[in-house]
Amino acid sequence: ETVLTQSPGTLSLSPGERATLSCRASQSVSSTYLAWYQQKPGQAPRLLIYGTSSRATGIPDRFSGSGSGTDFTLTISRLEPEDFAVYYCQQYGSSPYTFGQGTKLEIK
Amino acid sequence: EEQLVDSGGGSVQPGGSLRLACAASGFTFSNYDMHWVRQGSGKGLEWVSAIGTDGDAHYPGSVKGRFTISRENANNSLYLQMNSLGAGDTAVYYCVRRRRGCPRCSFDIWGQGTMVTVYS
């Protein structure tokens, strides 16, 4: 099983700042099979990024993904008030499909 | 509008059973692999089952032998039969789709979730 570890656990930033979220895998993950999701309280997760760097439909270009092998990054270039939420990475290349434990992005 | 609507959650005693359902609309259901993902209160996401367009099913070790995923393409419906439930199964359960034949594609549409509570 591929374990995904996200860091930091909580990130405190202000609107307009840049956010960098990390996802590290216990073994190599093909860049084809790495995704990022955003979840707000009381809502289902929403797909942001798939295939490491492709934005899902309707996702603004301030969200970008990068990485390879065991290290992947989600970057939000300029934080908007609606971006404060919990973010999860996921690998879906091999069963069991696994998620990271999440990074909470909170307003400073 | 492409949509998944989850239902069937509720409260059950340990050792009991529950059957979840998911109704799909707005897209060609038979073109998608379908999954269930759960989330315990204040916790992260856990994948609990998948079924391909051909009916091939997969489970993680935590639910294998207790949960059964199934689908009815004619009715655009997905199901999850859960048996021998324990406290660790208490969670919100989400129905999720993933396009078949698109390796890069991940879980792009999620249901609203249905709550399962196992109490003693």
JSON list of C-alpha atoms in Angstrom, two decimals:
[
{"chain": "A", "resi": 1, "resn": "GLU", "atom": "CA", "xyz": [0.00, 0.00, 0.00]},
{"chain": "A", "resi": 2, "resn": "THR", "atom": "CA", "xyz": [1.26, 3.46, -0.91]},
{"chain": "A", "resi": 3, "resn": "VAL", "atom": "CA", "xyz": [1.15, 5.80, 2.08]},
{"chain": "A", "resi": 4, "resn": "LEU", "atom": "CA", "xyz": [0.82, 9.51, 1.30]},
{"chain": "A", "resi": 5, "resn": "THR", "atom": "CA", "xyz": [2.07, 12.02, 3.88]},
{"chain": "A", "resi": 6, "resn": "GLN", "atom": "CA", "xyz": [1.01, 15.64, 3.54]},
{"chain": "A", "resi": 7, "resn": "SER", "atom": "CA", "xyz": [2.76, 18.62, 5.06]},
{"chain": "A", "resi": 8, "resn": "PRO", "atom": "CA", "xyz": [2.25, 20.86, 6.79]},
{"chain": "A", "resi": 9, "resn": "GLY", "atom": "CA", "xyz": [-0.77, 19.67, 8.75]},
{"chain": "A", "resi": 10, "resn": "THR", "atom": "CA", "xyz": [-2.01, 23.23, 9.03]},
{"chain": "A", "resi": 11, "resn": "LEU", "atom": "CA", "xyz": [-0.93, 26.25, 6.99]},
{"chain": "A", "resi": 12, "resn": "SER", "atom": "CA", "xyz": [-1.83, 29.75, 8.17]},
{"chain": "A", "resi": 13, "resn": "LEU", "atom": "CA", "xyz": [-1.69, 32.41, 5.46]},
{"chain": "A", "resi": 14, "resn": "SER", "atom": "CA", "xyz": [-3.41, 35.63, 4.45]},
{"chain": "A", "resi": 15, "resn": "PRO", "atom": "CA", "xyz": [-5.43, 36.32, 1.29]},
{"chain": "A", "resi": 16, "resn": "GLY", "atom": "CA", "xyz": [-3.15, 37.30, -1.56]},
{"chain": "A", "resi": 17, "resn": "GLU", "atom": "CA", "xyz": [-0.27, 35.16, -0.31]},
{"chain": "A", "resi": 18, "resn": "ARG", "atom": "CA", "xyz": [1.14, 32.08, -2.05]},
{"chain": "A", "resi": 19, "resn": "ALA", "atom": "CA", "xyz": [0.43, 28.62, -0.64]},
{"chain": "A", "resi": 20, "resn": "THR", "atom": "CA", "xyz": [2.62, 25.57, -1.17]},
{"chain": "A", "resi": 21, "resn": "LEU", "atom": "CA", "xyz": [1.29, 22.18, -0.03]},
{"chain": "A", "resi": 22, "resn": "SER", "atom": "CA", "xyz": [3.39, 19.03, -0.09]},
{"chain": "A", "resi": 23, "resn": "CYS", "atom": "CA", "xyz": [2.51, 15.37, -0.62]},
{"chain": "A", "resi": 24, "resn": "ARG", "atom": "CA", "xyz": [5.16, 12.69, -0.17]},
{"chain": "A", "resi": 25, "resn": "ALA", "atom": "CA", "xyz": [4.61, 9.05, -1.17]},
{"chain": "A", "resi": 26, "resn": "SER", "atom": "CA", "xyz": [6.10, 5.99, 0.53]},
{"chain": "A", "resi": 27, "resn": "GLN", "atom": "CA", "xyz": [6.95, 4.61, -2.91]},
{"chain": "A", "resi": 28, "resn": "SER", "atom": "CA", "xyz": [7.15, 6.03, -6.40]},
{"chain": "A", "resi": 29, "resn": "VAL", "atom": "CA", "xyz": [3.84, 7.14, -7.93]},
{"chain": "A", "resi": 30, "resn": "SER", "atom": "CA", "xyz": [3.45, 7.61, -11.67]},
{"chain": "A", "resi": 31, "resn": "SER", "atom": "CA", "xyz": [2.66, 11.24, -12.42]},
{"chain": "A", "resi": 32, "resn": "THR", "atom": "CA", "xyz": [-0.35, 9.94, -14.37]},
{"chain": "A", "resi": 33, "resn": "TYR", "atom": "CA", "xyz": [-2.06, 8.93, -11.13]},
{"chain": "A", "resi": 34, "resn": "LEU", "atom": "CA", "xyz": [-1.72, 11.79, -8.61]},
{"chain": "A", "resi": 35, "resn": "ALA", "atom": "CA", "xyz": [-4.66, 14.07, -7.80]},
{"chain": "A", "resi": 36, "resn": "TRP", "atom": "CA", "xyz": [-5.54, 16.90, -5.42]},
{"chain": "A", "resi": 37, "resn": "TYR", "atom": "CA", "xyz": [-8.94, 17.62, -3.87]},
{"chain": "A", "resi": 38, "resn": "GLN", "atom": "CA", "xyz": [-10.37, 20.54, -1.93]},
{"chain": "A", "resi": 39, "resn": "GLN", "atom": "CA", "xyz": [-12.95, 20.03, 0.81]},
{"chain": "A", "resi": 40, "resn": "LYS", "atom": "CA", "xyz": [-14.94, 22.66, 2.67]},
{"chain": "A", "resi": 41, "resn": "PRO", "atom": "CA", "xyz": [-16.91, 21.97, 5.88]},
{"chain": "A", "resi": 42, "resn": "GLY", "atom": "CA", "xyz": [-20.09, 20.01, 5.26]},
{"chain": "A", "resi": 43, "resn": "GLN", "atom": "CA", "xyz": [-19.29, 19.46, 1.59]},
{"chain": "A", "resi": 44, "resn": "ALA", "atom": "CA", "xyz": [-18.03, 16.61, -0.54]},
{"chain": "A", "resi": 45, "resn": "PRO", "atom": "CA", "xyz": [-14.46, 16.85, -1.83]},
{"chain": "A", "resi": 46, "resn": "ARG", "atom": "CA", "xyz": [-13.97, 18.62, -5.16]},
{"chain": "A", "resi": 47, "resn": "LEU", "atom": "CA", "xyz": [-11.39, 17.56, -7.73]},
{"chain": "A", "resi": 48, "resn": "LEU", "atom": "CA", "xyz": [-8.81, 20.28, -8.38]},
{"chain": "A", "resi": 49, "resn": "ILE", "atom": "CA", "xyz": [-5.86, 18.62, -10.12]},
{"chain": "A", "resi": 50, "resn": "TYR", "atom": "CA", "xyz": [-5.44, 15.22, -11.81]},
{"chain": "A", "resi": 51, "resn": "GLY", "atom": "CA", "xyz": [-2.48, 13.60, -13.50]},
{"chain": "A", "resi": 52, "resn": "THR", "atom": "CA", "xyz": [-0.20, 15.70, -11.24]},
{"chain": "A", "resi": 53, "resn": "SER", "atom": "CA", "xyz": [-0.65, 18.94, -13.18]},
{"chain": "A", "resi": 54, "resn": "SER", "atom": "CA", "xyz": [-3.95, 19.04, -15.12]},
{"chain": "A", "resi": 55, "resn": "ARG", "atom": "CA", "xyz": [-6.64, 21.33, -13.76]},
{"chain": "A", "resi": 56, "resn": "ALA", "atom": "CA", "xyz": [-10.14, 19.91, -13.54]},
{"chain": "A", "resi": 57, "resn": "THR", "atom": "CA", "xyz": [-13.03, 21.63, -15.30]},
{"chain": "A", "resi": 58, "resn": "GLY", "atom": "CA", "xyz": [-13.76, 25.05, -13.87]},
{"chain": "A", "resi": 59, "resn": "ILE", "atom": "CA", "xyz": [-10.70, 25.24, -11.62]},
{"chain": "A", "resi": 60, "resn": "PRO", "atom": "CA", "xyz": [-9.02, 28.68, -11.77]},
{"chain": "A", "resi": 61, "resn": "ASP", "atom": "CA", "xyz": [-5.44, 28.94, -13.01]},
{"chain": "A", "resi": 62, "resn": "ARG", "atom": "CA", "xyz": [-4.14, 30.13, -9.63]},
{"chain": "A", "resi": 63, "resn": "PHE", "atom": "CA", "xyz": [-4.14, 26.41, -8.74]},
{"chain": "A", "resi": 64, "resn": "SER", "atom": "CA", "xyz": [-1.23, 24.39, -10.13]},
{"chain": "A", "resi": 65, "resn": "GLY", "atom": "CA", "xyz": [0.30, 21.00, -9.46]},
{"chain": "A", "resi": 66, "resn": "SER", "atom": "CA", "xyz": [3.77, 19.63, -10.00]},
{"chain": "A", "resi": 67, "resn": "GLY", "atom": "CA", "xyz": [6.10, 16.84, -8.97]},
{"chain": "A", "resi": 68, "resn": "SER", "atom": "CA", "xyz": [7.26, 13.36, -9.78]},
{"chain": "A", "resi": 69, "resn": "GLY", "atom": "CA", "xyz": [8.33, 10.11, -8.16]},
{"chain": "A", "resi": 70, "resn": "THR", "atom": "CA", "xyz": [7.61, 10.49, -4.46]},
{"chain": "A", "resi": 71, "resn": "ASP", "atom": "CA", "xyz": [7.28, 14.26, -4.10]},
{"chain": "A", "resi": 72, "resn": "PHE", "atom": "CA", "xyz": [4.33, 16.29, -5.33]},
{"chain": "A", "resi": 73, "resn": "THR", "atom": "CA", "xyz": [3.21, 19.86, -4.74]},
{"chain": "A", "resi": 74, "resn": "LEU", "atom": "CA", "xyz": [-0.01, 21.86, -4.97]},
{"chain": "A", "resi": 75, "resn": "THR", "atom": "CA", "xyz": [0.55, 25.59, -5.35]},
{"chain": "A", "resi": 76, "resn": "ILE", "atom": "CA", "xyz": [-2.06, 28.32, -5.00]},
{"chain": "A", "resi": 77, "resn": "SER", "atom": "CA", "xyz": [-0.47, 31.45, -6.43]},
{"chain": "A", "resi": 78, "resn": "ARG", "atom": "CA", "xyz": [-2.62, 34.14, -4.79]},
{"chain": "A", "resi": 79, "resn": "LEU", "atom": "CA", "xyz": [-5.02, 33.05, -2.10]},
{"chain": "A", "resi": 80, "resn": "GLU", "atom": "CA", "xyz": [-8.64, 34.08, -2.39]},
{"chain": "A", "resi": 81, "resn": "PRO", "atom": "CA", "xyz": [-11.00, 33.97, 0.63]},
{"chain": "A", "resi": 82, "resn": "GLU", "atom": "CA", "xyz": [-12.80, 30.92, -0.82]},
{"chain": "A", "resi": 83, "resn": "ASP", "atom": "CA", "xyz": [-9.54, 28.91, -0.97]},
{"chain": "A", "resi": 84, "resn": "PHE", "atom": "CA", "xyz": [-9.35, 28.36, 2.78]},
{"chain": "A", "resi": 85, "resn": "ALA", "atom": "CA", "xyz": [-10.26, 24.69, 3.17]},
{"chain": "A", "resi": 86, "resn": "VAL", "atom": "CA", "xyz": [-8.73, 21.25, 3.63]},
{"chain": "A", "resi": 87, "resn": "TYR", "atom": "CA", "xyz": [-6.70, 19.78, 0.75]},
{"chain": "A", "resi": 88, "resn": "TYR", "atom": "CA", "xyz": [-6.05, 16.09, 0.10]},
{"chain": "A", "resi": 89, "resn": "CYS", "atom": "CA", "xyz": [-3.69, 14.38, -2.30]},
{"chain": "A", "resi": 90, "resn": "GLN", "atom": "CA", "xyz": [-4.53, 10.95, -3.71]},
{"chain": "A", "resi": 91, "resn": "GLN", "atom": "CA", "xyz": [-2.80, 8.24, -5.69]},
{"chain": "A", "resi": 92, "resn": "TYR", "atom": "CA", "xyz": [-5.05, 6.20, -7.97]},
{"chain": "A", "resi": 93, "resn": "GLY", "atom": "CA", "xyz": [-2.53, 4.13, -9.87]},
{"chain": "A", "resi": 94, "resn": "SER", "atom": "CA", "xyz": [-2.58, 1.06, -7.68]},
{"chain": "A", "resi": 95, "resn": "SER", "atom": "CA", "xyz": [-5.17, -0.49, -5.40]},
{"chain": "A", "resi": 96, "resn": "PRO", "atom": "CA", "xyz": [-5.80, 0.28, -2.61]},
{"chain": "A", "resi": 97, "resn": "TYR", "atom": "CA", "xyz": [-6.20, 3.86, -3.77]},
{"chain": "A", "resi": 98, "resn": "THR", "atom": "CA", "xyz": [-4.96, 6.04, -0.96]},
{"chain": "A", "resi": 99, "resn": "PHE", "atom": "CA", "xyz": [-5.32, 9.61, 0.24]},
{"chain": "A", "resi": 100, "resn": "GLY", "atom": "CA", "xyz": [-3.05, 11.80, 2.30]},
{"chain": "A", "resi": 101, "resn": "GLN", "atom": "CA", "xyz": [-4.25, 12.86, 5.74]},
{"chain": "A", "resi": 102, "resn": "GLY", "atom": "CA", "xyz": [-4.95, 16.41, 4.55]},
{"chain": "A", "resi": 103, "resn": "THR", "atom": "CA", "xyz": [-3.57, 19.91, 4.95]},
{"chain": "A", "resi": 104, "resn": "LYS", "atom": "CA", "xyz": [-5.82, 22.51, 6.51]},
{"chain": "A", "resi": 105, "resn": "LEU", "atom": "CA", "xyz": [-5.33, 25.93, 4.95]},
{"chain": "A", "resi": 106, "resn": "GLU", "atom": "CA", "xyz": [-6.55, 28.55, 7.41]},
{"chain": "A", "resi": 107, "resn": "ILE", "atom": "CA", "xyz": [-6.75, 32.33, 7.42]},
{"chain": "A", "resi": 108, "resn": "LYS", "atom": "CA", "xyz": [-3.97, 33.98, 9.38]},
{"chain": "B", "resi": 1, "resn": "GLU", "atom": "CA", "xyz": [-26.23, 18.32, -14.99]},
{"chain": "B", "resi": 2, "resn": "GLU", "atom": "CA", "xyz": [-23.96, 15.41, -14.16]},
{"chain": "B", "resi": 3, "resn": "GLN", "atom": "CA", "xyz": [-24.91, 14.25, -10.69]},
{"chain": "B", "resi": 4, "resn": "LEU", "atom": "CA", "xyz": [-24.60, 11.48, -8.13]},
{"chain": "B", "resi": 5, "resn": "VAL", "atom": "CA", "xyz": [-27.13, 11.21, -5.30]},
{"chain": "B", "resi": 6, "resn": "ASP", "atom": "CA", "xyz": [-26.29, 8.99, -2.33]},
{"chain": "B", "resi": 7, "resn": "SER", "atom": "CA", "xyz": [-28.90, 7.42, -0.07]},
{"chain": "B", "resi": 8, "resn": "GLY", "atom": "CA", "xyz": [-29.51, 4.58, 2.38]},
{"chain": "B", "resi": 9, "resn": "GLY", "atom": "CA", "xyz": [-27.48, 5.72, 5.35]},
{"chain": "B", "resi": 10, "resn": "GLY", "atom": "CA", "xyz": [-28.73, 5.39, 8.90]},
{"chain": "B", "resi": 11, "resn": "SER", "atom": "CA", "xyz": [-28.04, 4.01, 12.36]},
{"chain": "B", "resi": 12, "resn": "VAL", "atom": "CA", "xyz": [-27.34, 0.34, 12.96]},
{"chain": "B", "resi": 13, "resn": "GLN", "atom": "CA", "xyz": [-26.11, -1.79, 15.84]},
{"chain": "B", "resi": 14, "resn": "PRO", "atom": "CA", "xyz": [-22.72, -3.50, 15.74]},
{"chain": "B", "resi": 15, "resn": "GLY", "atom": "CA", "xyz": [-22.87, -6.64, 13.64]},
{"chain": "B", "resi": 16, "resn": "GLY", "atom": "CA", "xyz": [-25.74, -5.25, 11.61]},
{"chain": "B", "resi": 17, "resn": "SER", "atom": "CA", "xyz": [-26.11, -4.60, 7.91]},
{"chain": "B", "resi": 18, "resn": "LEU", "atom": "CA", "xyz": [-26.97, -1.66, 5.70]},
{"chain": "B", "resi": 19, "resn": "ARG", "atom": "CA", "xyz": [-27.32, -1.14, 1.96]},
{"chain": "B", "resi": 20, "resn": "LEU", "atom": "CA", "xyz": [-26.30, 2.16, 0.40]},
{"chain": "B", "resi": 21, "resn": "ALA", "atom": "CA", "xyz": [-27.47, 3.33, -3.02]},
{"chain": "B", "resi": 22, "resn": "CYS", "atom": "CA", "xyz": [-26.27, 5.93, -5.49]},
{"chain": "B", "resi": 23, "resn": "ALA", "atom": "CA", "xyz": [-28.35, 7.30, -8.36]},
{"chain": "B", "resi": 24, "resn": "ALA", "atom": "CA", "xyz": [-26.48, 8.70, -11.34]},
{"chain": "B", "resi": 25, "resn": "SER", "atom": "CA", "xyz": [-27.90, 11.19, -13.83]},
{"chain": "B", "resi": 26, "resn": "GLY", "atom": "CA", "xyz": [-26.75, 13.48, -16.61]},
{"chain": "B", "resi": 27, "resn": "PHE", "atom": "CA", "xyz": [-24.05, 11.17, -18.00]},
{"chain": "B", "resi": 28, "resn": "THR", "atom": "CA", "xyz": [-23.58, 7.71, -19.52]},
{"chain": "B", "resi": 29, "resn": "PHE", "atom": "CA", "xyz": [-23.23, 5.63, -16.35]},
{"chain": "B", "resi": 30, "resn": "SER", "atom": "CA", "xyz": [-21.94, 2.54, -18.17]},
{"chain": "B", "resi": 31, "resn": "ASN", "atom": "CA", "xyz": [-18.82, 4.46, -19.32]},
{"chain": "B", "resi": 32, "resn": "TYR", "atom": "CA", "xyz": [-17.58, 4.94, -15.77]},
{"chain": "B", "resi": 33, "resn": "ASP", "atom": "CA", "xyz": [-15.92, 2.88, -13.10]},
{"chain": "B", "resi": 34, "resn": "MET", "atom": "CA", "xyz": [-17.63, 3.63, -9.81]},
{"chain": "B", "resi": 35, "resn": "HIS", "atom": "CA", "xyz": [-16.23, 3.84, -6.29]},
{"chain": "B", "resi": 36, "resn": "TRP", "atom": "CA", "xyz": [-17.25, 4.36, -2.69]},
{"chain": "B", "resi": 37, "resn": "VAL", "atom": "CA", "xyz": [-15.10, 6.56, -0.44]},
{"chain": "B", "resi": 38, "resn": "ARG", "atom": "CA", "xyz": [-15.80, 7.17, 3.25]},
{"chain": "B", "resi": 39, "resn": "GLN", "atom": "CA", "xyz": [-14.84, 9.79, 5.80]},
{"chain": "B", "resi": 40, "resn": "GLY", "atom": "CA", "xyz": [-15.05, 9.39, 9.55]},
{"chain": "B", "resi": 41, "resn": "SER", "atom": "CA", "xyz": [-16.03, 12.43, 11.61]},
{"chain": "B", "resi": 42, "resn": "GLY", "atom": "CA", "xyz": [-13.14, 14.88, 11.60]},
{"chain": "B", "resi": 43, "resn": "LYS", "atom": "CA", "xyz": [-11.01, 12.39, 9.72]},
{"chain": "B", "resi": 44, "resn": "GLY", "atom": "CA", "xyz": [-9.53, 11.91, 6.28]},
{"chain": "B", "resi": 45, "resn": "LEU", "atom": "CA", "xyz": [-10.74, 10.06, 3.20]},
{"chain": "B", "resi": 46, "resn": "GLU", "atom": "CA", "xyz": [-10.64, 6.29, 2.83]},
{"chain": "B", "resi": 47, "resn": "TRP", "atom": "CA", "xyz": [-11.35, 4.39, -0.38]},
{"chain": "B", "resi": 48, "resn": "VAL", "atom": "CA", "xyz": [-13.63, 1.40, 0.35]},
{"chain": "B", "resi": 49, "resn": "SER", "atom": "CA", "xyz": [-14.58, -0.20, -2.96]},
{"chain": "B", "resi": 50, "resn": "ALA", "atom": "CA", "xyz": [-14.56, 0.01, -6.73]},
{"chain": "B", "resi": 51, "resn": "ILE", "atom": "CA", "xyz": [-16.46, -1.65, -9.57]},
{"chain": "B", "resi": 52, "resn": "GLY", "atom": "CA", "xyz": [-15.54, -1.55, -13.22]},
{"chain": "B", "resi": 53, "resn": "THR", "atom": "CA", "xyz": [-17.89, -1.20, -16.13]},
{"chain": "B", "resi": 54, "resn": "ASP", "atom": "CA", "xyz": [-17.60, -4.98, -16.53]},
{"chain": "B", "resi": 55, "resn": "GLY", "atom": "CA", "xyz": [-18.57, -5.63, -12.91]},
{"chain": "B", "resi": 56, "resn": "ASP", "atom": "CA", "xyz": [-15.05, -6.42, -11.70]},
{"chain": "B", "resi": 57, "resn": "ALA", "atom": "CA", "xyz": [-14.87, -5.38, -8.00]},
{"chain": "B", "resi": 58, "resn": "HIS", "atom": "CA", "xyz": [-11.99, -4.41, -5.71]},
{"chain": "B", "resi": 59, "resn": "TYR", "atom": "CA", "xyz": [-11.77, -3.73, -1.97]},
{"chain": "B", "resi": 60, "resn": "PRO", "atom": "CA", "xyz": [-9.17, -2.73, 0.60]},
{"chain": "B", "resi": 61, "resn": "GLY", "atom": "CA", "xyz": [-8.36, -5.18, 3.36]},
{"chain": "B", "resi": 62, "resn": "SER", "atom": "CA", "xyz": [-10.38, -3.23, 5.94]},
{"chain": "B", "resi": 63, "resn": "VAL", "atom": "CA", "xyz": [-13.73, -4.12, 4.31]},
{"chain": "B", "resi": 64, "resn": "LYS", "atom": "CA", "xyz": [-12.95, -7.15, 2.14]},
{"chain": "B", "resi": 65, "resn": "GLY", "atom": "CA", "xyz": [-15.34, -10.00, 2.91]},
{"chain": "B", "resi": 66, "resn": "ARG", "atom": "CA", "xyz": [-17.83, -7.67, 4.63]},
{"chain": "B", "resi": 67, "resn": "PHE", "atom": "CA", "xyz": [-18.73, -5.14, 1.91]},
{"chain": "B", "resi": 68, "resn": "THR", "atom": "CA", "xyz": [-20.06, -5.90, -1.58]},
{"chain": "B", "resi": 69, "resn": "ILE", "atom": "CA", "xyz": [-20.25, -3.30, -4.34]},
{"chain": "B", "resi": 70, "resn": "SER", "atom": "CA", "xyz": [-22.64, -3.81, -7.26]},
{"chain": "B", "resi": 71, "resn": "ARG", "atom": "CA", "xyz": [-24.16, -1.82, -10.10]},
{"chain": "B", "resi": 72, "resn": "GLU", "atom": "CA", "xyz": [-27.19, -1.82, -12.38]},
{"chain": "B", "resi": 73, "resn": "ASN", "atom": "CA", "xyz": [-26.29, -0.02, -15.59]},
{"chain": "B", "resi": 74, "resn": "ALA", "atom": "CA", "xyz": [-29.87, -0.19, -16.87]},
{"chain": "B", "resi": 75, "resn": "ASN", "atom": "CA", "xyz": [-31.00, 1.83, -13.83]},
{"chain": "B", "resi": 76, "resn": "ASN", "atom": "CA", "xyz": [-27.91, 4.05, -13.55]},
{"chain": "B", "resi": 77, "resn": "SER", "atom": "CA", "xyz": [-27.48, 2.81, -10.00]},
{"chain": "B", "resi": 78, "resn": "LEU", "atom": "CA", "xyz": [-24.63, 1.83, -7.70]},
{"chain": "B", "resi": 79, "resn": "TYR", "atom": "CA", "xyz": [-24.94, -0.08, -4.44]},
{"chain": "B", "resi": 80, "resn": "LEU", "atom": "CA", "xyz": [-22.87, -0.96, -1.40]},
{"chain": "B", "resi": 81, "resn": "GLN", "atom": "CA", "xyz": [-24.00, -3.86, 0.78]},
{"chain": "B", "resi": 82, "resn": "MET", "atom": "CA", "xyz": [-22.32, -3.57, 4.17]},
{"chain": "B", "resi": 83, "resn": "ASN", "atom": "CA", "xyz": [-22.39, -6.50, 6.60]},
{"chain": "B", "resi": 84, "resn": "SER", "atom": "CA", "xyz": [-20.85, -7.16, 10.02]},
{"chain": "B", "resi": 85, "resn": "LEU", "atom": "CA", "xyz": [-20.63, -3.45, 10.70]},
{"chain": "B", "resi": 86, "resn": "GLY", "atom": "CA", "xyz": [-18.48, -2.15, 13.53]},
{"chain": "B", "resi": 87, "resn": "ALA", "atom": "CA", "xyz": [-17.78, 1.20, 15.17]},
{"chain": "B", "resi": 88, "resn": "GLY", "atom": "CA", "xyz": [-14.90, 1.77, 12.76]},
{"chain": "B", "resi": 89, "resn": "ASP", "atom": "CA", "xyz": [-17.35, 1.83, 9.85]},
{"chain": "B", "resi": 90, "resn": "THR", "atom": "CA", "xyz": [-19.09, 4.94, 11.19]},
{"chain": "B", "resi": 91, "resn": "ALA", "atom": "CA", "xyz": [-18.57, 7.58, 8.49]},
{"chain": "B", "resi": 92, "resn": "VAL", "atom": "CA", "xyz": [-20.05, 9.61, 5.67]},
{"chain": "B", "resi": 93, "resn": "TYR", "atom": "CA", "xyz": [-20.03, 7.44, 2.54]},
{"chain": "B", "resi": 94, "resn": "TYR", "atom": "CA", "xyz": [-19.57, 9.08, -0.87]},
{"chain": "B", "resi": 95, "resn": "CYS", "atom": "CA", "xyz": [-20.34, 7.60, -4.28]},
{"chain": "B", "resi": 96, "resn": "VAL", "atom": "CA", "xyz": [-17.71, 8.68, -6.81]},
{"chain": "B", "resi": 97, "resn": "ARG", "atom": "CA", "xyz": [-17.13, 8.17, -10.54]},
{"chain": "B", "resi": 98, "resn": "ARG", "atom": "CA", "xyz": [-13.99, 7.71, -12.61]},
{"chain": "B", "resi": 99, "resn": "ARG", "atom": "CA", "xyz": [-14.01, 7.61, -16.41]},
{"chain": "B", "resi": 100, "resn": "ARG", "atom": "CA", "xyz": [-13.13, 4.22, -17.88]},
{"chain": "B", "resi": 101, "resn": "GLY", "atom": "CA", "xyz": [-10.31, 4.18, -20.44]},
{"chain": "B", "resi": 102, "resn": "CYS", "atom": "CA", "xyz": [-8.82, 7.45, -19.22]},
{"chain": "B", "resi": 103, "resn": "PRO", "atom": "CA", "xyz": [-5.77, 6.59, -17.08]},
{"chain": "B", "resi": 104, "resn": "ARG", "atom": "CA", "xyz": [-5.12, 10.19, -16.01]},
{"chain": "B", "resi": 105, "resn": "CYS", "atom": "CA", "xyz": [-8.73, 10.76, -15.00]},
{"chain": "B", "resi": 106, "resn": "SER", "atom": "CA", "xyz": [-9.47, 10.55, -11.29]},
{"chain": "B", "resi": 107, "resn": "PHE", "atom": "CA", "xyz": [-12.56, 10.95, -9.10]},
{"chain": "B", "resi": 108, "resn": "ASP", "atom": "CA", "xyz": [-14.22, 13.88, -10.81]},
{"chain": "B", "resi": 109, "resn": "ILE", "atom": "CA", "xyz": [-17.83, 13.77, -9.57]},
{"chain": "B", "resi": 110, "resn": "TRP", "atom": "CA", "xyz": [-18.83, 13.01, -5.97]},
{"chain": "B", "resi": 111, "resn": "GLY", "atom": "CA", "xyz": [-22.21, 12.39, -4.40]},
{"chain": "B", "resi": 112, "resn": "GLN", "atom": "CA", "xyz": [-23.32, 14.52, -1.48]},
{"chain": "B", "resi": 113, "resn": "GLY", "atom": "CA", "xyz": [-22.64, 11.70, 0.97]},
{"chain": "B", "resi": 114, "resn": "THR", "atom": "CA", "xyz": [-24.81, 9.55, 3.23]},
{"chain": "B", "resi": 115, "resn": "MET", "atom": "CA", "xyz": [-24.14, 9.08, 6.94]},
{"chain": "B", "resi": 116, "resn": "VAL", "atom": "CA", "xyz": [-23.70, 5.65, 8.48]},
{"chain": "B", "resi": 117, "resn": "THR", "atom": "CA", "xyz": [-23.61, 5.39, 12.27]},
{"chain": "B", "resi": 118, "resn": "VAL", "atom": "CA", "xyz": [-22.81, 2.14, 14.06]},
{"chain": "B", "resi": 119, "resn": "TYR", "atom": "CA", "xyz": [-23.83, 2.43, 17.72]},
{"chain": "B", "resi": 120, "resn": "SER", "atom": "CA", "xyz": [-24.05, 0.15, 20.69]}
]
